[in-house]
Amino acid sequence: MPFFFGYLYLKSQSEGAQSVSDNNSVPDLTPSPSDEYKQRQQARQARVACFEKLHRRFGTLRLLIVVATAIAAWFSLHRDAFSPSWLLAALVFFLAIAILHARVLRDRTCAERAVLFYQNGLARIEDRWIGTGQTGERIDAHSSLYATDLDLFGRGSLFELLSLARTRMGEDTLANWLLAPSPVAQLTQRHAAIAELRTHLDLREDIAILGEDLKVGIHPEALTQWAEAPRQLAHPWLRWVSLVLALLAIAAAIVWAELGTKAPFFAIIIIETIITSFLRKQAASILHSTDHALEDLQLLSSLLARIEREHFESPRLQALEAELSSHHLNASRAIARLRTIVEYIRSLDNPIMRALNIPLLYAVQVAYSAEGWRVAHGGDVRSWLRATGELEALLSLSAYSYEHPSDPFPQFVAGPPSFIAAQIGHPLLPAIQCVRNDVDLSGDTRVLLVSGSNMSGKSTLLRAIGINTVLAMAGAPVRAQQLQLVTLQIGASILINDSLQEGSSRFYAEITRLRQICDLAERNPPVLFLLDELLQGTNSRDRLIGAEGVVRALLASGAIGLISTHDLALTNIGEQQDHRLHNVHLQDTIANGKMKFDFKLQDGVVTKSNGIELMRLIGLKV
């Protein structure tokens, strides 16, 4: 019994610590995100150690009970020392200890997951997060004009840095925010929600450790399709007839056993067989369509229940909370009921239930239960899943905001297209390597033509501007001291390659992308274009003429953007564009036989090239 009380004490200590963390009265000296994560990680590691001790002790106790029971059984059966009925007490005690032991193992697993959660958080803060998160590689981003260019998905991507989603709905919602700009009104609401959720560490931790495993689960499309399917079982009264017949079958079986009269039982079985045959097709359609659609309902129910326990203040979070409780039954309880129905359906694989299927009309009654659930709640499932996905996306962005407290929310302004950033940097680069620059695309300046030598940081600058625009238009904080912009959509031509499968060259792929960007610029909102090494796949004369035409078309559509090049001939196209194009550059130096770059943006055209020096530095005789 000391194990039992030790377990209860450990649970009470855990819940007490949780309630303290949930308290809104934060001391004046609030620890940094890194310190807070380390403290919580150490506390969870201590819990793991305590649960591990309890696990070993419970294992020893179970073994002792088995040995003691065996000895007692020998004395009871061979020596008649006491009644064998006393052995049932040992069995009951063993089962109680086994149940408690299972709870200890489950709690130890949750504590281990919490340790991992804070380890990954520290990895993100300390810029060693690559390979620790969800890559989002299943997201279809082929139609995007910037997802690949800006490393939105894949290993080491923005999605991996941001996403804490436990469901596909959360992943899809976050991905959609990254792949398309949102209206300013929605972004303002997200800012308020993220600011509120920023310090809700317990909520993020609790969601992170839910479920049987840590994989992303739930198939929203299949679940929604199943829930919204048209009604298949007619004659609702048959549900109650089936229940009455099942009770009569049980009563008839008792009569047969007691009185030997079997006619009533077989008469009822015949009626039940007719009903089962009549509804076989519809019932099978309902029962067998649940296999894929209704997976991971425990995770969904637990996730909804945890969200429903939280109290929110911001308008958007309150609206999402209302969506989850707008029906007469909360979403978590409704999904829990559906999970119970699924367990009934899966029990049909049990040989005993198969034998009792017709006498109890089990399959028919379960099918009617599933159909009844769809009628009562099927129309709400889509909104429940959408609200859950949005809350998970907001929690992901709130974690990013908490872990990067110096990153502010952008400021959206009205008026002509503009992008003004102070000390903007690339969020995927470690802080020690990230060089920040000021960028101003406003007033008469519509295009920045960035010249510079190889490896000087031109592409990184374009990516930094693009990925921060993605963050801004998703509602997230940005890696800058300050960012002011209008609503923008992005068109990028940075990572354009040839395709052996499609039989296209790099130049053809690039001009195809440029056509798509020009078409995009004809629509609202205005385009921020990012063109790296523009038209480098053709000769100098065609490059100059083509670049002038592309810039002219984009400016005529009201777009703004940046063009990088190491071809100094392209720096002259600003003269043909009424000086709306401004030349800036990134410089390099050679010291002691080594190439050095400061990656700082400077005014004007680059004054030197490093191509010959680079070739000589690696040993080429030129």
Coordinates of C-alpha atoms in Angstrom, one line a residue:
M1 CA 0.0 0.0 0.0
P2 CA 2.9 2.5 0.4
F3 CA 3.2 2.3 -3.4
F4 CA -0.5 3.4 -3.7
F5 CA -0.1 6.4 -1.4
G6 CA 3.2 7.3 -3.1
Y7 CA 1.5 7.3 -6.4
L8 CA -1.3 9.5 -5.1
Y9 CA 1.2 11.9 -3.6
L10 CA 3.1 12.2 -6.8
K11 CA -0.1 12.8 -8.7
S12 CA -1.2 15.5 -6.3
Q13 CA 2.2 17.2 -6.5
S14 CA 1.9 17.1 -10.3
E15 CA -1.5 18.6 -10.3
G16 CA -0.5 21.2 -7.7
A17 CA 2.4 22.3 -9.9
Q18 CA 0.1 22.5 -12.8
S19 CA -2.4 24.7 -11.0
V20 CA 0.5 27.0 -10.0
S21 CA 1.6 27.3 -13.6
D22 CA -1.9 28.1 -14.7
N23 CA -2.1 31.0 -12.2
N24 CA -2.1 34.4 -14.1
S25 CA -0.4 36.2 -11.2
V26 CA 3.2 36.1 -12.6
P27 CA 6.0 37.4 -10.5
D28 CA 7.7 40.6 -11.6
L29 CA 10.9 38.7 -12.4
T30 CA 9.6 36.4 -15.1
P31 CA 12.2 33.9 -16.2
S32 CA 13.3 34.0 -19.8
P33 CA 11.8 31.4 -22.2
S34 CA 15.1 29.4 -22.0
D35 CA 15.2 29.4 -18.2
E36 CA 11.5 28.5 -18.0
Y37 CA 11.9 25.6 -20.4
K38 CA 15.0 24.3 -18.5
Q39 CA 13.1 24.5 -15.1
R40 CA 10.1 22.6 -16.6
Q41 CA 12.3 20.1 -18.2
Q42 CA 14.1 19.3 -15.0
A43 CA 10.8 19.1 -13.1
R44 CA 9.5 16.6 -15.7
Q45 CA 12.7 14.6 -15.6
A46 CA 12.3 14.3 -11.8
R47 CA 8.7 13.0 -12.4
V48 CA 10.1 10.4 -14.9
A49 CA 12.6 9.3 -12.2
C50 CA 9.8 9.0 -9.6
F51 CA 7.5 7.1 -11.9
E52 CA 10.4 4.8 -12.8
K53 CA 10.9 3.9 -9.2
L54 CA 7.2 3.3 -8.7
H55 CA 7.2 1.1 -11.8
R56 CA 10.0 -1.1 -10.5
R57 CA 8.3 -1.4 -7.1
F58 CA 5.0 -2.2 -8.5
G59 CA 6.6 -4.9 -10.7
T60 CA 8.3 -6.4 -7.6
L61 CA 5.0 -6.3 -5.7
R62 CA 3.1 -8.0 -8.5
L63 CA 5.8 -10.8 -8.5
L64 CA 5.5 -11.2 -4.8
I65 CA 1.7 -11.4 -5.0
V66 CA 2.0 -14.2 -7.6
V67 CA 4.4 -16.1 -5.5
A68 CA 2.4 -15.6 -2.3
T69 CA -0.8 -16.6 -4.1
A70 CA 0.9 -19.8 -5.4
I71 CA 2.0 -20.7 -1.9
A72 CA -1.4 -19.9 -0.5
A73 CA -3.1 -22.0 -3.1
W74 CA -0.8 -25.0 -2.2
F75 CA -1.7 -24.7 1.4
S76 CA -5.4 -24.3 0.6
L77 CA -5.8 -27.1 -1.9
H78 CA -3.3 -29.6 -0.5
R79 CA -3.4 -28.9 3.2
D80 CA -6.9 -27.5 3.5
A81 CA -5.5 -24.7 5.6
F82 CA -8.3 -22.4 4.6
S83 CA -11.1 -22.0 2.0
P84 CA -10.0 -21.6 -1.6
S85 CA -12.5 -18.7 -1.9
W86 CA -9.9 -16.6 -0.1
L87 CA -7.7 -16.8 -3.2
L88 CA -10.2 -14.6 -5.0
A89 CA -9.1 -11.7 -2.7
A90 CA -5.6 -12.2 -3.9
L91 CA -6.8 -12.1 -7.5
V92 CA -8.7 -8.9 -6.9
F93 CA -5.7 -7.3 -5.1
F94 CA -3.5 -8.4 -8.0
L95 CA -5.8 -6.8 -10.6
A96 CA -6.0 -3.6 -8.6
I97 CA -2.2 -3.4 -8.5
A98 CA -2.0 -4.2 -12.2
I99 CA -4.4 -1.3 -13.0
L100 CA -2.5 1.1 -10.8
H101 CA 0.8 -0.1 -12.4
A102 CA -0.6 0.6 -15.9
R103 CA -1.5 4.1 -14.8
V104 CA 2.0 4.6 -13.5
L105 CA 3.5 3.4 -16.8
R106 CA 1.1 5.8 -18.7
D107 CA 2.0 8.7 -16.5
R108 CA 5.7 7.9 -17.0
T109 CA 5.3 8.0 -20.7
C110 CA 3.5 11.4 -20.5
A111 CA 6.3 12.8 -18.4
E112 CA 8.9 11.5 -20.9
R113 CA 7.0 13.2 -23.7
A114 CA 6.9 16.4 -21.7
V115 CA 10.7 16.2 -21.3
L116 CA 11.0 15.8 -25.1
F117 CA 8.6 18.7 -25.6
Y118 CA 10.8 21.1 -23.6
Q119 CA 14.0 19.6 -25.2
N120 CA 12.6 20.5 -28.6
G121 CA 11.6 24.0 -27.4
L122 CA 15.2 24.6 -26.1
A123 CA 16.5 23.3 -29.4
R124 CA 14.4 25.9 -31.3
I125 CA 15.6 28.7 -28.9
E126 CA 19.2 27.7 -29.3
D127 CA 19.0 27.3 -33.1
R128 CA 19.6 23.6 -33.2
W129 CA 16.1 22.6 -34.1
I130 CA 16.6 21.1 -37.6
G131 CA 15.5 17.5 -37.6
T132 CA 13.4 17.8 -34.4
G133 CA 10.0 18.8 -35.8
Q134 CA 7.4 18.1 -38.4
T135 CA 8.6 18.8 -41.9
G136 CA 5.2 19.2 -43.6
E137 CA 6.5 17.3 -46.7
R138 CA 3.0 15.9 -47.3
I139 CA 1.7 19.4 -47.9
D140 CA 1.0 20.0 -51.6
A141 CA 2.8 23.2 -52.5
H142 CA 3.6 22.6 -56.1
S143 CA 1.2 25.4 -57.3
S144 CA 2.9 28.0 -55.0
L145 CA 5.1 30.6 -56.6
Y146 CA 7.3 30.8 -53.5
A147 CA 7.0 27.8 -51.2
T148 CA 10.1 26.0 -52.6
D149 CA 12.1 29.2 -53.1
L150 CA 11.6 30.2 -49.5
D151 CA 12.0 26.8 -47.8
L152 CA 8.5 26.7 -46.4
F153 CA 8.4 22.9 -46.2
G154 CA 10.9 20.1 -45.7
R155 CA 13.8 19.5 -43.4
G156 CA 15.1 22.7 -42.0
S157 CA 12.0 24.6 -43.2
L158 CA 9.9 27.3 -41.8
F159 CA 7.1 24.8 -41.2
E160 CA 9.4 22.6 -39.1
L161 CA 10.4 25.6 -37.0
L162 CA 6.8 26.6 -36.4
S163 CA 4.5 23.6 -36.3
L164 CA 3.5 22.0 -33.0
A165 CA 0.2 20.5 -34.5
R166 CA -0.9 17.1 -33.3
T167 CA -3.6 16.8 -36.0
R168 CA -3.7 17.0 -39.8
M169 CA -6.2 19.9 -39.4
G170 CA -3.6 21.9 -37.5
E171 CA -0.9 21.2 -40.0
D172 CA -3.2 22.0 -42.9
T173 CA -4.4 25.3 -41.4
L174 CA -0.9 26.4 -40.6
A175 CA 0.3 25.4 -44.1
N176 CA -2.6 27.3 -45.7
W177 CA -1.7 30.5 -43.7
L178 CA 1.8 30.2 -45.0
L179 CA 0.8 29.6 -48.6
A180 CA -1.7 32.5 -49.1
P181 CA -2.0 36.0 -47.5
S182 CA -4.8 36.6 -45.1
P183 CA -7.0 39.7 -44.8
V184 CA -5.7 42.3 -42.4
A185 CA -8.8 42.0 -40.2
Q186 CA -8.1 38.3 -39.7
L187 CA -4.4 39.0 -39.0
T188 CA -5.3 41.6 -36.3
Q189 CA -7.4 39.0 -34.6
R190 CA -4.6 36.4 -34.8
H191 CA -2.2 38.9 -33.2
A192 CA -4.5 39.2 -30.2
A193 CA -5.0 35.5 -30.0
I194 CA -1.2 34.7 -30.2
A195 CA -0.5 37.4 -27.6
E196 CA -2.9 35.7 -25.2
L197 CA -1.7 32.2 -25.9
R198 CA 2.0 33.1 -25.7
T199 CA 2.3 32.2 -22.0
H200 CA -0.1 29.3 -22.0
L201 CA 2.7 26.8 -21.7
D202 CA 0.7 24.2 -19.8
L203 CA -1.9 24.1 -22.6
R204 CA 0.8 23.5 -25.2
E205 CA 2.5 20.9 -23.1
D206 CA -0.8 19.0 -22.4
I207 CA -1.7 18.9 -26.1
A208 CA 1.8 17.8 -27.0
I209 CA 1.6 14.7 -24.8
L210 CA -1.9 13.5 -25.7
G211 CA -2.7 10.3 -27.4
E212 CA -1.2 6.8 -27.6
D213 CA 1.8 8.0 -29.6
L214 CA 3.3 11.2 -30.8
K215 CA 2.4 10.9 -34.5
V216 CA 0.2 13.4 -36.2
G217 CA -3.3 11.8 -36.4
I218 CA -6.9 12.2 -37.5
H219 CA -8.0 12.2 -41.2
P220 CA -10.3 15.2 -41.4
E221 CA -11.5 14.6 -45.0
A222 CA -12.5 11.0 -44.3
L223 CA -14.2 11.9 -41.0
T224 CA -16.1 14.8 -42.5
Q225 CA -17.2 12.7 -45.5
W226 CA -18.5 10.0 -43.1
A227 CA -20.2 12.4 -40.8
E228 CA -22.0 14.3 -43.6
A229 CA -23.0 11.2 -45.6
P230 CA -26.8 11.0 -46.3
R231 CA -28.9 8.9 -44.1
Q232 CA -28.8 5.2 -45.0
L233 CA -31.1 3.5 -42.4
A234 CA -34.8 4.2 -43.0
H235 CA -37.5 3.2 -40.5
P236 CA -36.1 4.6 -37.3
W237 CA -38.7 2.6 -35.4
L238 CA -36.8 -0.6 -36.2
R239 CA -34.1 0.5 -33.8
W240 CA -36.5 0.2 -30.9
V241 CA -38.0 -3.0 -32.3
S242 CA -34.5 -4.4 -32.4
L243 CA -33.9 -3.5 -28.8
V244 CA -37.2 -5.1 -27.8
L245 CA -36.5 -8.3 -29.8
A246 CA -33.0 -8.6 -28.2
L247 CA -34.5 -8.4 -24.8
L248 CA -37.2 -11.0 -25.7
A249 CA -34.5 -13.3 -27.1
I250 CA -32.7 -13.1 -23.8
A251 CA -35.9 -13.8 -21.9
A252 CA -36.8 -16.7 -24.3
A253 CA -33.3 -18.2 -23.8
I254 CA -33.9 -18.2 -20.0
V255 CA -37.3 -19.8 -20.5
W256 CA -35.7 -22.5 -22.6
A257 CA -33.1 -23.1 -20.0
E258 CA -35.5 -23.2 -17.1
L259 CA -38.6 -24.8 -18.6
G260 CA -37.2 -26.6 -21.7
T261 CA -39.6 -24.6 -24.0
K262 CA -37.6 -23.6 -27.0
A263 CA -40.2 -22.5 -29.5
P264 CA -40.4 -18.9 -28.4
F265 CA -36.6 -18.5 -28.7
F266 CA -36.5 -19.9 -32.3
A267 CA -39.5 -17.9 -33.3
I268 CA -37.7 -14.7 -32.2
I269 CA -34.5 -15.8 -33.9
I270 CA -36.4 -16.2 -37.2
I271 CA -37.8 -12.7 -36.9
E272 CA -34.4 -11.3 -36.1
T273 CA -32.8 -13.1 -39.0
I274 CA -35.4 -11.5 -41.4
I275 CA -34.6 -8.0 -39.9
T276 CA -30.8 -8.6 -40.2
S277 CA -31.2 -9.7 -43.8
F278 CA -33.4 -6.7 -44.6
L279 CA -30.9 -4.2 -43.2
R280 CA -27.7 -6.1 -44.0
K281 CA -26.6 -3.9 -46.9
Q282 CA -27.2 -0.5 -45.2
A283 CA -25.7 -1.7 -41.9
A284 CA -22.6 -3.0 -43.5
S285 CA -22.2 0.3 -45.4
I286 CA -22.3 2.2 -42.2
L287 CA -20.1 -0.2 -40.2
H288 CA -17.4 -0.8 -42.7
S289 CA -17.0 2.9 -43.7
T290 CA -15.7 3.7 -40.3
D291 CA -12.4 1.9 -40.5
H292 CA -10.3 4.8 -42.0
A293 CA -12.6 7.7 -41.2
L294 CA -12.8 7.1 -37.4
E295 CA -9.1 6.6 -36.5
D296 CA -7.5 8.5 -33.7
L297 CA -10.8 9.6 -32.1
Q298 CA -9.2 9.3 -28.6
L299 CA -6.6 11.9 -29.6
L300 CA -9.4 14.2 -31.0
S301 CA -11.6 13.7 -28.0
S302 CA -8.8 14.4 -25.5
L303 CA -7.6 17.4 -27.6
L304 CA -11.1 18.9 -27.6
A305 CA -11.6 18.2 -23.9
R306 CA -8.3 20.0 -23.0
I307 CA -9.2 23.0 -25.2
E308 CA -12.6 23.2 -23.6
R309 CA -11.1 23.5 -20.1
E310 CA -9.2 26.6 -21.1
H311 CA -10.6 30.1 -20.6
F312 CA -10.0 32.6 -23.4
E313 CA -10.3 36.4 -23.5
S314 CA -9.4 37.5 -27.1
P315 CA -12.4 37.7 -29.5
R316 CA -11.1 35.1 -32.0
L317 CA -10.3 32.5 -29.3
Q318 CA -13.7 33.0 -27.7
A319 CA -15.4 32.6 -31.2
L320 CA -13.5 29.3 -31.7
E321 CA -14.4 28.2 -28.2
A322 CA -18.1 28.9 -28.9
E323 CA -17.9 26.8 -32.1
L324 CA -16.8 23.8 -30.0
S325 CA -19.7 24.1 -27.6
S326 CA -22.5 25.6 -29.8
H327 CA -24.4 22.3 -29.9
H328 CA -26.4 20.9 -27.0
L329 CA -23.4 18.6 -26.3
N330 CA -19.8 19.7 -26.2
A331 CA -17.6 18.6 -29.1
S332 CA -15.3 16.5 -26.8
R333 CA -18.2 14.6 -25.3
A334 CA -19.8 14.0 -28.7
I335 CA -16.6 12.7 -30.1
A336 CA -16.1 10.5 -27.0
R337 CA -19.6 9.0 -27.7
L338 CA -18.6 8.3 -31.3
R339 CA -15.4 6.6 -30.0
T340 CA -17.5 4.3 -27.9
I341 CA -19.7 3.4 -30.9
V342 CA -16.5 2.6 -32.8
E343 CA -15.4 0.3 -30.0
Y344 CA -18.8 -1.5 -30.4
I345 CA -18.3 -1.8 -34.1
R346 CA -14.8 -3.2 -33.7
S347 CA -16.1 -5.7 -31.1
L348 CA -17.9 -7.4 -34.0
D349 CA -14.5 -9.0 -34.8
N350 CA -14.8 -11.0 -31.6
P351 CA -16.0 -14.6 -32.2
I352 CA -18.3 -14.4 -29.2
M353 CA -20.0 -11.3 -30.5
R354 CA -20.4 -12.8 -33.9
A355 CA -22.2 -15.8 -32.3
L356 CA -24.5 -13.4 -30.4
N357 CA -25.0 -11.0 -33.4
I358 CA -28.4 -12.3 -34.5
P359 CA -29.9 -13.0 -31.1
L360 CA -29.0 -9.6 -29.8
L361 CA -29.3 -7.9 -33.2
Y362 CA -26.0 -6.4 -32.3
A363 CA -24.8 -5.1 -35.7
V364 CA -28.2 -3.6 -36.4
Q365 CA -28.3 -1.7 -33.1
V366 CA -24.7 -0.5 -33.5
A367 CA -25.5 0.7 -37.0
Y368 CA -28.5 2.6 -35.8
S369 CA -26.3 4.1 -33.0
A370 CA -23.8 5.3 -35.6
E371 CA -26.5 6.6 -37.8
G372 CA -28.1 8.4 -34.9
W373 CA -24.8 10.1 -34.1
R374 CA -24.5 11.3 -37.6
V375 CA -28.0 12.7 -37.6
A376 CA -27.3 14.5 -34.3
H377 CA -23.8 15.8 -34.8
G378 CA -22.7 15.1 -38.4
G379 CA -23.4 18.7 -39.4
D380 CA -21.1 20.1 -36.7
V381 CA -18.1 18.0 -37.4
R382 CA -16.7 20.2 -40.1
S383 CA -16.8 23.3 -37.9
W384 CA -15.3 21.3 -35.0
L385 CA -12.4 20.2 -37.1
R386 CA -11.9 23.6 -38.6
A387 CA -11.9 25.3 -35.1
T388 CA -9.5 22.6 -33.8
G389 CA -7.1 23.2 -36.7
E390 CA -7.1 26.9 -36.3
L391 CA -6.5 26.7 -32.5
E392 CA -3.5 24.3 -33.2
A393 CA -2.1 26.8 -35.7
L394 CA -2.5 29.6 -33.3
L395 CA -0.8 27.6 -30.6
S396 CA 2.1 26.9 -33.0
L397 CA 2.6 30.6 -33.7
S398 CA 2.2 31.5 -30.0
A399 CA 5.0 29.1 -29.2
Y400 CA 7.2 30.8 -31.8
S401 CA 6.3 34.2 -30.4
Y402 CA 7.1 33.0 -26.8
E403 CA 10.4 31.5 -27.8
H404 CA 11.5 34.6 -29.8
P405 CA 10.3 37.5 -27.6
S406 CA 12.3 40.1 -29.5
D407 CA 10.4 39.4 -32.8
P408 CA 7.5 41.9 -33.1
F409 CA 4.3 41.7 -34.9
P410 CA 4.3 43.6 -38.2
Q411 CA 2.4 46.8 -38.7
F412 CA -0.1 46.9 -41.7
V413 CA -0.7 50.2 -43.4
A414 CA -3.0 51.4 -46.1
G415 CA -1.9 53.1 -49.3
P416 CA 0.3 52.2 -52.2
P417 CA 2.4 49.1 -52.1
S418 CA 5.3 49.4 -49.6
F419 CA 7.6 47.3 -47.5
I420 CA 9.8 49.1 -44.9
A421 CA 11.9 46.9 -42.6
A422 CA 14.4 47.8 -39.9
Q423 CA 17.1 45.2 -39.1
I424 CA 15.4 42.4 -41.0
G425 CA 17.0 39.0 -40.8
H426 CA 16.4 35.4 -41.9
P427 CA 14.5 33.4 -39.2
L428 CA 15.9 30.0 -40.3
L429 CA 19.5 31.1 -39.7
P430 CA 21.1 30.8 -36.3
A431 CA 21.2 34.1 -34.5
I432 CA 25.0 34.1 -34.4
Q433 CA 25.1 33.9 -38.3
C434 CA 22.1 36.1 -39.1
V435 CA 23.1 39.5 -40.5
R436 CA 20.3 42.1 -40.5
N437 CA 19.7 44.9 -42.9
D438 CA 17.3 47.8 -43.5
V439 CA 15.1 47.5 -46.5
D440 CA 12.9 50.3 -47.9
L441 CA 10.5 49.9 -50.7
S442 CA 8.3 52.9 -50.5
G443 CA 7.6 56.3 -52.1
D444 CA 9.3 56.5 -55.5
T445 CA 11.4 53.4 -54.9
R446 CA 9.5 50.5 -56.3
V447 CA 12.4 48.1 -57.1
L448 CA 15.7 47.4 -55.4
L449 CA 18.3 46.0 -57.8
V450 CA 20.8 44.1 -55.6
S451 CA 24.2 43.7 -57.2
G452 CA 27.1 41.8 -55.7
S453 CA 29.6 39.1 -56.3
N454 CA 29.2 35.4 -55.8
M455 CA 28.5 34.3 -52.2
S456 CA 27.9 37.8 -51.1
G457 CA 24.4 37.1 -49.7
K458 CA 22.1 38.3 -52.4
S459 CA 19.9 35.2 -52.4
T460 CA 19.8 35.1 -48.6
L461 CA 18.6 38.7 -48.5
L462 CA 15.8 38.0 -50.9
R463 CA 14.8 34.9 -49.0
A464 CA 14.9 36.8 -45.7
I465 CA 12.5 39.4 -47.1
G466 CA 10.2 36.8 -48.6
I467 CA 10.0 34.5 -45.6
N468 CA 9.3 37.5 -43.3
T469 CA 6.5 38.5 -45.6
V470 CA 5.1 35.0 -45.3
L471 CA 5.2 35.3 -41.5
A472 CA 3.6 38.7 -41.6
M473 CA 0.8 37.6 -43.9
A474 CA 0.2 34.5 -41.8
G475 CA -0.2 36.5 -38.6
A476 CA 3.1 35.6 -37.0
P477 CA 5.8 37.8 -35.5
V478 CA 8.7 38.6 -37.9
R479 CA 12.5 38.5 -37.6
A480 CA 13.0 42.3 -37.6
Q481 CA 13.3 45.2 -35.3
Q482 CA 10.3 46.7 -37.1
L483 CA 8.3 45.9 -40.2
Q484 CA 5.7 48.0 -41.9
L485 CA 3.9 46.9 -45.0
V486 CA 0.7 46.7 -47.0
T487 CA -1.1 43.4 -47.7
L488 CA 1.2 41.6 -50.2
Q489 CA 1.3 38.4 -52.1
I490 CA 4.6 36.9 -53.1
G491 CA 6.0 35.8 -56.4
A492 CA 9.6 34.4 -56.3
S493 CA 12.1 33.1 -58.8
I494 CA 15.0 31.9 -56.7
L495 CA 15.3 28.1 -56.9
I496 CA 14.5 27.5 -60.5
N497 CA 16.0 24.4 -62.0
D498 CA 15.7 22.4 -65.2
S499 CA 13.5 19.3 -65.3
L500 CA 14.6 16.1 -67.0
Q501 CA 11.1 14.6 -66.5
E502 CA 9.3 17.6 -68.0
G503 CA 12.0 18.1 -70.7
S504 CA 12.5 21.8 -69.8
S505 CA 15.7 23.8 -69.4
R506 CA 16.4 26.1 -66.5
F507 CA 15.9 29.2 -68.7
Y508 CA 12.5 27.9 -69.9
A509 CA 11.5 27.1 -66.3
E510 CA 12.5 30.6 -65.3
I511 CA 10.6 32.4 -68.0
T512 CA 7.5 30.3 -67.2
R513 CA 7.7 31.3 -63.6
L514 CA 8.2 35.0 -64.6
R515 CA 5.0 34.7 -66.7
Q516 CA 3.1 33.3 -63.7
I517 CA 4.4 36.2 -61.5
C518 CA 3.3 38.8 -64.1
D519 CA -0.1 37.2 -64.3
L520 CA -0.3 37.2 -60.5
A521 CA 0.6 40.9 -60.4
E522 CA -2.6 41.7 -62.4
R523 CA -4.7 40.6 -59.4
N524 CA -5.1 41.9 -55.8
P525 CA -3.4 42.2 -53.4
P526 CA -0.2 43.7 -55.0
V527 CA 2.8 41.5 -55.6
L528 CA 6.2 41.5 -53.9
F529 CA 8.4 39.9 -56.4
L530 CA 11.8 38.3 -55.6
L531 CA 13.9 37.6 -58.7
D532 CA 17.3 36.1 -58.1
E533 CA 20.0 36.3 -60.9
L534 CA 17.3 37.3 -63.4
L535 CA 17.5 35.6 -66.8
Q536 CA 21.0 34.2 -66.2
G537 CA 20.3 31.4 -68.6
T538 CA 20.6 33.5 -71.7
N539 CA 23.2 35.8 -73.4
S540 CA 23.9 39.3 -72.1
R541 CA 22.0 41.2 -74.8
D542 CA 18.8 39.1 -74.4
R543 CA 19.1 39.2 -70.6
L544 CA 19.2 43.0 -70.6
I545 CA 16.3 43.4 -73.0
G546 CA 14.2 40.7 -71.2
A547 CA 15.0 42.2 -67.8
E548 CA 13.8 45.6 -68.9
G549 CA 10.6 44.1 -70.3
V550 CA 9.9 42.1 -67.1
V551 CA 10.5 45.1 -64.8
R552 CA 8.4 47.3 -67.0
A553 CA 5.5 44.8 -66.9
L554 CA 5.7 44.3 -63.1
L555 CA 5.8 48.1 -62.4
A556 CA 2.9 48.7 -64.7
S557 CA 0.9 46.2 -62.6
G558 CA 1.7 48.0 -59.3
A559 CA 4.2 45.4 -58.0
I560 CA 7.2 46.1 -55.9
G561 CA 10.2 43.9 -55.3
L562 CA 13.9 43.0 -55.5
I563 CA 16.1 41.7 -58.3
S564 CA 19.5 40.4 -57.7
T565 CA 22.3 40.1 -60.2
H566 CA 26.1 39.9 -60.5
D567 CA 25.8 41.2 -64.1
L568 CA 26.6 44.8 -63.8
A569 CA 25.0 45.5 -67.2
L570 CA 21.6 45.0 -65.5
T571 CA 22.3 47.8 -63.1
N572 CA 21.6 50.3 -65.8
I573 CA 18.0 49.4 -66.4
G574 CA 16.9 51.8 -63.7
E575 CA 17.6 54.7 -66.1
Q576 CA 14.8 53.4 -68.4
Q577 CA 12.3 53.1 -65.5
D578 CA 12.0 56.7 -64.4
H579 CA 14.4 56.1 -61.5
R580 CA 11.8 53.9 -59.7
L581 CA 14.6 51.3 -59.5
H582 CA 17.2 51.9 -56.9
N583 CA 20.6 50.2 -56.9
V584 CA 22.0 48.6 -53.8
H585 CA 24.8 46.1 -53.4
L586 CA 26.6 43.7 -51.1
Q587 CA 30.4 43.9 -51.0
D588 CA 33.3 41.5 -50.3
T589 CA 36.9 41.8 -49.5
I590 CA 40.0 39.6 -49.7
A591 CA 42.3 39.5 -46.8
N592 CA 45.3 37.2 -46.3
G593 CA 44.2 35.1 -49.2
K594 CA 40.7 34.6 -47.9
M595 CA 37.4 35.9 -49.2
K596 CA 35.4 37.8 -46.5
F597 CA 31.8 39.0 -46.6
D598 CA 30.0 41.3 -44.3
F599 CA 26.5 40.7 -45.9
K600 CA 25.6 44.3 -45.2
L601 CA 23.4 46.1 -47.7
Q602 CA 25.0 49.3 -49.1
D603 CA 23.8 52.0 -51.5
G604 CA 24.8 52.1 -55.1
V605 CA 26.2 49.5 -57.6
V606 CA 28.9 47.0 -56.6
T607 CA 32.3 48.2 -57.6
K608 CA 34.2 44.9 -58.0
S609 CA 33.7 41.2 -58.9
N610 CA 35.2 38.2 -57.2
G611 CA 34.9 35.6 -59.9
I612 CA 38.6 35.6 -60.9
E613 CA 39.7 35.8 -57.3
L614 CA 37.5 32.8 -56.3
M615 CA 38.9 30.7 -59.1
R616 CA 42.5 31.5 -58.1
L617 CA 41.8 30.9 -54.4
I618 CA 40.7 27.3 -55.1
G619 CA 43.7 26.7 -57.4
L620 CA 42.5 27.3 -60.9
K621 CA 45.1 28.8 -63.2
V622 CA 43.4 31.8 -64.8

